[in-house]
XYZ file of C-alpha atoms in Angstrom:
241
model
C 30.065 -10.141 0.490
C 27.501 -10.977 3.370
C 24.194 -11.716 1.557
C 21.081 -10.263 3.041
C 17.759 -12.404 2.213
C 14.984 -10.227 1.229
C 11.235 -11.277 2.166
C 8.590 -9.356 0.680
C 5.321 -8.989 2.926
C 2.088 -8.382 0.956
C 0.050 -6.345 3.372
C -2.826 -5.652 0.747
C -3.534 -8.644 -1.816
C -1.699 -8.174 -4.918
C 1.288 -6.617 -3.705
C -0.545 -3.241 -3.496
C 1.062 -2.439 -0.243
C 4.375 -4.348 1.039
C 6.551 -4.525 4.250
C 9.600 -5.968 3.921
C 11.974 -8.114 5.985
C 15.734 -8.070 5.630
C 17.565 -11.280 7.122
C 21.165 -10.525 7.384
C 23.650 -12.606 9.016
C 23.447 -11.213 12.230
C 20.111 -9.817 12.528
C 16.535 -9.010 10.975
C 15.098 -5.732 10.277
C 11.597 -4.730 9.212
C 11.375 -2.047 6.813
C 7.812 -0.695 6.901
C 4.908 -1.366 8.863
C 1.873 -1.588 6.672
C -1.611 0.102 7.477
C -2.986 -0.049 11.143
C -3.643 -3.959 11.829
C -0.786 -5.509 10.119
C 0.727 -7.117 12.984
C -0.792 -10.651 12.253
C 0.485 -10.592 8.825
C 3.880 -9.258 9.561
C 3.756 -12.118 12.373
C 2.939 -14.700 10.060
C 5.870 -13.793 7.503
C 8.217 -13.929 10.642
C 6.877 -17.494 11.323
C 7.785 -18.904 8.067
C 11.211 -17.813 8.650
C 11.102 -19.518 12.323
C 11.572 -15.963 13.701
C 9.179 -13.649 16.176
C 8.792 -10.223 16.843
C 11.743 -10.280 19.590
C 14.076 -11.247 16.458
C 13.733 -7.913 14.864
C 16.230 -5.627 15.800
C 15.269 -2.321 14.083
C 12.076 -0.915 12.372
C 12.701 1.453 9.476
C 9.808 3.428 8.321
C 10.550 5.069 4.605
C 8.033 7.648 5.111
C 4.997 8.968 7.236
C 2.050 7.860 5.332
C -0.289 5.502 6.958
C 0.211 2.436 4.557
C 4.027 2.500 5.661
C 3.818 3.587 9.403
C 0.281 2.315 10.271
C 1.503 -0.247 12.611
C 4.610 1.032 13.767
C 3.912 1.670 17.312
C 2.240 -1.546 17.836
C 5.307 -3.510 16.096
C 7.564 -1.591 18.436
C 5.593 -2.550 21.245
C 5.606 -6.534 20.410
C 9.532 -6.480 19.271
C 11.009 -3.978 21.705
C 13.004 -2.805 18.257
C 13.741 0.949 17.972
C 11.960 2.894 15.304
C 14.289 4.451 12.667
C 12.842 7.474 10.453
C 14.163 10.855 9.099
C 13.521 14.335 10.908
C 11.820 15.574 7.730
C 8.757 13.589 8.371
C 9.022 13.350 12.356
C 6.434 15.577 13.191
C 3.920 13.754 11.297
C 4.810 10.147 13.181
C 4.235 12.134 16.501
C 0.867 13.808 14.819
C 1.948 17.141 15.595
C 1.569 18.178 12.109
C -0.935 16.909 9.135
C 0.779 15.874 6.051
C -0.157 17.643 2.763
C -0.607 15.391 -0.267
C 0.501 16.415 -3.941
C -1.853 13.913 -6.259
C 0.019 12.732 -9.301
C -2.854 12.530 -11.565
C -6.778 11.537 -12.043
C -6.474 8.281 -10.198
C -4.393 9.897 -7.294
C -7.432 12.310 -6.924
C -9.928 9.902 -6.656
C -8.033 7.621 -4.116
C -7.756 10.825 -2.123
C -11.149 11.147 -2.038
C -11.549 7.648 -0.584
C -10.068 8.902 2.818
C -7.931 5.696 2.625
C -4.585 7.885 2.551
C -6.091 10.092 5.434
C -7.025 7.136 8.004
C -5.540 7.989 11.548
C -2.781 5.655 13.131
C -1.426 5.409 16.235
C 1.321 8.187 16.699
C 4.781 7.661 18.024
C 8.114 9.270 18.988
C 10.987 7.619 16.846
C 13.926 6.448 18.496
C 16.584 7.183 16.129
C 16.554 10.087 13.570
C 18.410 10.471 10.367
C 19.262 14.011 10.298
C 19.970 15.926 6.715
C 22.116 13.757 4.224
C 23.336 11.700 7.071
C 23.894 7.959 6.296
C 23.084 5.283 9.256
C 25.086 2.175 9.207
C 22.849 -0.868 9.447
C 25.700 -3.299 10.806
C 25.238 -2.685 14.148
C 21.783 -4.017 13.382
C 23.006 -7.550 11.816
C 22.426 -6.215 8.264
C 25.243 -4.564 5.634
C 24.130 -1.981 4.241
C 23.046 2.081 5.210
C 19.921 4.112 5.703
C 20.190 7.284 3.590
C 17.748 10.292 3.049
C 16.196 9.983 -0.352
C 13.581 13.007 -0.599
C 10.980 13.685 -3.063
C 8.146 11.408 -2.377
C 8.008 13.383 1.144
C 10.531 15.523 2.672
C 11.459 13.048 4.845
C 11.593 9.903 2.764
C 14.506 7.537 3.420
C 15.909 4.032 1.426
C 17.853 1.338 2.724
C 21.000 0.748 0.589
C 22.011 -2.852 0.525
C 25.674 -3.970 0.089
C 24.567 -6.336 -2.465
C 23.333 -3.470 -4.415
C 19.559 -3.909 -3.614
C 17.854 -0.830 -2.736
C 14.292 -0.808 -0.405
C 12.977 2.726 -1.760
C 9.689 2.839 -0.225
C 7.494 5.214 -2.493
C 10.366 6.756 -4.760
C 8.169 5.047 -7.509
C 5.625 2.241 -7.556
C 4.914 -0.089 -10.570
C 1.858 -2.193 -12.146
C -1.739 -0.884 -12.591
C -3.651 0.060 -9.381
C -0.417 0.114 -7.241
C 1.039 -3.333 -8.028
C -2.341 -4.899 -8.994
C -2.962 -7.086 -11.525
C -1.210 -6.119 -14.779
C 2.275 -4.337 -15.842
C 3.886 -5.275 -12.506
C 7.273 -4.823 -14.203
C 6.306 -1.282 -15.452
C 7.455 1.813 -13.073
C 4.822 4.451 -12.458
C 4.370 7.412 -9.951
C 2.828 6.853 -6.886
C -0.337 8.386 -6.168
C 1.144 11.410 -4.273
C 4.480 12.858 -4.693
C 5.903 16.215 -3.559
C 8.741 16.648 -5.930
C 9.331 14.440 -9.244
C 12.651 16.197 -9.910
C 14.165 15.401 -6.330
C 12.897 11.667 -6.781
C 14.475 11.568 -10.456
C 17.771 12.898 -8.730
C 17.716 10.069 -5.756
C 16.705 7.425 -8.381
C 19.808 8.280 -10.999
C 22.209 8.643 -7.858
C 21.076 5.042 -6.786
C 21.548 3.704 -10.074
C 25.138 5.436 -10.462
C 25.894 4.130 -6.996
C 25.673 0.361 -8.901
C 22.192 -0.428 -7.316
C 20.636 -3.196 -9.781
C 17.244 -3.762 -8.046
C 14.712 -1.863 -6.225
C 12.097 -3.018 -3.917
C 8.915 -1.045 -3.645
C 6.164 -0.337 -1.115
C 3.759 -0.999 -4.150
C 4.402 -3.655 -6.685
C 7.849 -4.462 -8.007
C 10.597 -5.337 -7.405
C 12.045 -3.168 -10.409
C 15.291 -3.452 -12.458
C 17.369 -0.992 -12.852
C 16.797 -0.243 -16.720
C 12.852 0.351 -15.948
C 14.253 2.537 -12.970
C 16.117 4.587 -15.208
C 13.400 4.870 -17.687
C 11.051 6.169 -14.971
C 13.797 8.659 -13.826
C 14.508 10.160 -16.886
C 10.695 10.488 -17.784
C 10.391 12.367 -14.223
C 13.268 14.566 -15.185
C 11.059 15.803 -18.447
C 8.334 16.738 -16.208
C 7.375 20.695 -15.261
C 8.898 21.836 -12.566
C 6.755 21.830 -9.117
């Protein structure tokens, strides 16, 4: 099996927001682009690996929230790499439609009032669209794995399933206090906003049943399979949306 090295890029302190580099045997993929202005942090992470923007073969955005898509347009300009997203969030990336937000608790409601999640970012038209439940093979971009549709956080949320059975799941779940913050980093929590917790549970359990053992997150993490299973079972018990 061709091993992929996963490099976590802390966009905000204490891993409150993460992007990830996937360093495969034949290429480099960036998963998520951070908030607007994250280019320098991503450039420094690349430099530590003796790489530049031009080594990125693909930019995957897991969903259309500002802390994941904020620097995507600028990073495409610097790297020349295409951007891959799911069609379910496509009109949010292009700024044709505003996103809606379903808060998961009191912290989320307070967080929403800060306006952070509502800050604008440079819109873009994606180069590659995942349609429906289609899977995209990443081997042509140098990384053995696939991109799959994993809705629930947003309609168009996607995940990367590596052959090593590591999974990059964006915001299907988070960890820690204050999104990865200072304590309980190995404890799974719901992200501040979540469209459908039951769909999230289904997708997490599907990934587990497929043999995935380590889950890399947009906020906090990574988490092992037992903690992810516990969280998925908790979500299943929540009232229907």
